[in-house]
XYZ file of C-alpha atoms in Angstrom:
71
model
C 129.075 121.514 244.475
C 126.513 121.705 247.415
C 124.530 124.316 245.799
C 123.234 122.700 242.971
C 122.072 119.648 244.936
C 120.270 122.389 247.481
C 118.498 123.734 244.651
C 117.640 120.764 242.962
C 115.947 119.329 246.177
C 114.214 122.525 246.569
C 112.850 121.942 243.145
C 111.884 118.485 243.241
C 110.143 119.356 246.876
C 107.776 122.138 245.319
C 107.336 120.268 242.039
C 105.928 117.122 244.301
C 103.576 119.555 246.115
C 102.097 121.714 243.320
C 99.775 124.927 243.520
C 96.747 124.824 245.576
C 93.631 124.169 243.394
C 91.586 127.293 242.554
C 88.508 128.164 244.581
C 85.469 127.629 243.113
C 83.680 130.593 241.575
C 80.883 132.273 243.140
C 77.693 131.376 241.438
C 76.535 134.241 238.754
C 73.666 135.578 240.544
C 75.637 136.369 243.550
C 78.383 138.791 241.334
C 77.529 142.234 241.056
C 76.217 143.784 238.028
C 76.334 147.423 236.841
C 73.462 149.695 235.978
C 74.312 152.601 233.783
C 72.315 155.341 232.778
C 72.880 159.159 231.578
C 72.270 162.221 233.317
C 73.429 166.189 233.038
C 76.239 167.182 235.108
C 73.601 169.023 237.412
C 71.326 166.000 237.536
C 74.371 163.838 238.783
C 75.327 166.403 241.590
C 71.570 166.221 242.628
C 71.135 162.478 242.559
C 74.362 161.941 244.412
C 73.082 164.591 247.130
C 69.958 162.742 247.428
C 71.742 159.300 247.565
C 74.143 160.516 250.130
C 71.419 161.522 252.547
C 70.064 158.155 252.525
C 73.282 156.308 252.944
C 76.860 156.983 252.427
C 77.225 153.775 250.067
C 75.384 154.544 246.799
C 74.096 151.211 246.466
C 72.731 150.821 249.526
C 71.033 154.584 249.339
C 69.431 153.599 245.860
C 67.966 150.338 246.803
C 66.564 152.443 249.899
C 65.100 155.079 247.730
C 63.541 152.468 245.298
C 62.059 150.259 248.579
C 64.097 147.256 247.572
C 65.479 144.849 250.422
C 69.320 144.297 250.042
C 70.073 140.912 248.833
């Protein structure tokens, strides 16, 4: 008979506390946005090779190639 009482106490204790509130979402402008364009397989290989020469992170490499300062 002790088990139901313990289970009831655990349930009541967790019900009183409740789950934590979710964190506020980041601003929409701060979220990453995809860029999609199509090239041939050979062009893709060349693009990736060129980007890799600038930086191992493709996003950083593309921004550098375009002369854009990362945000």
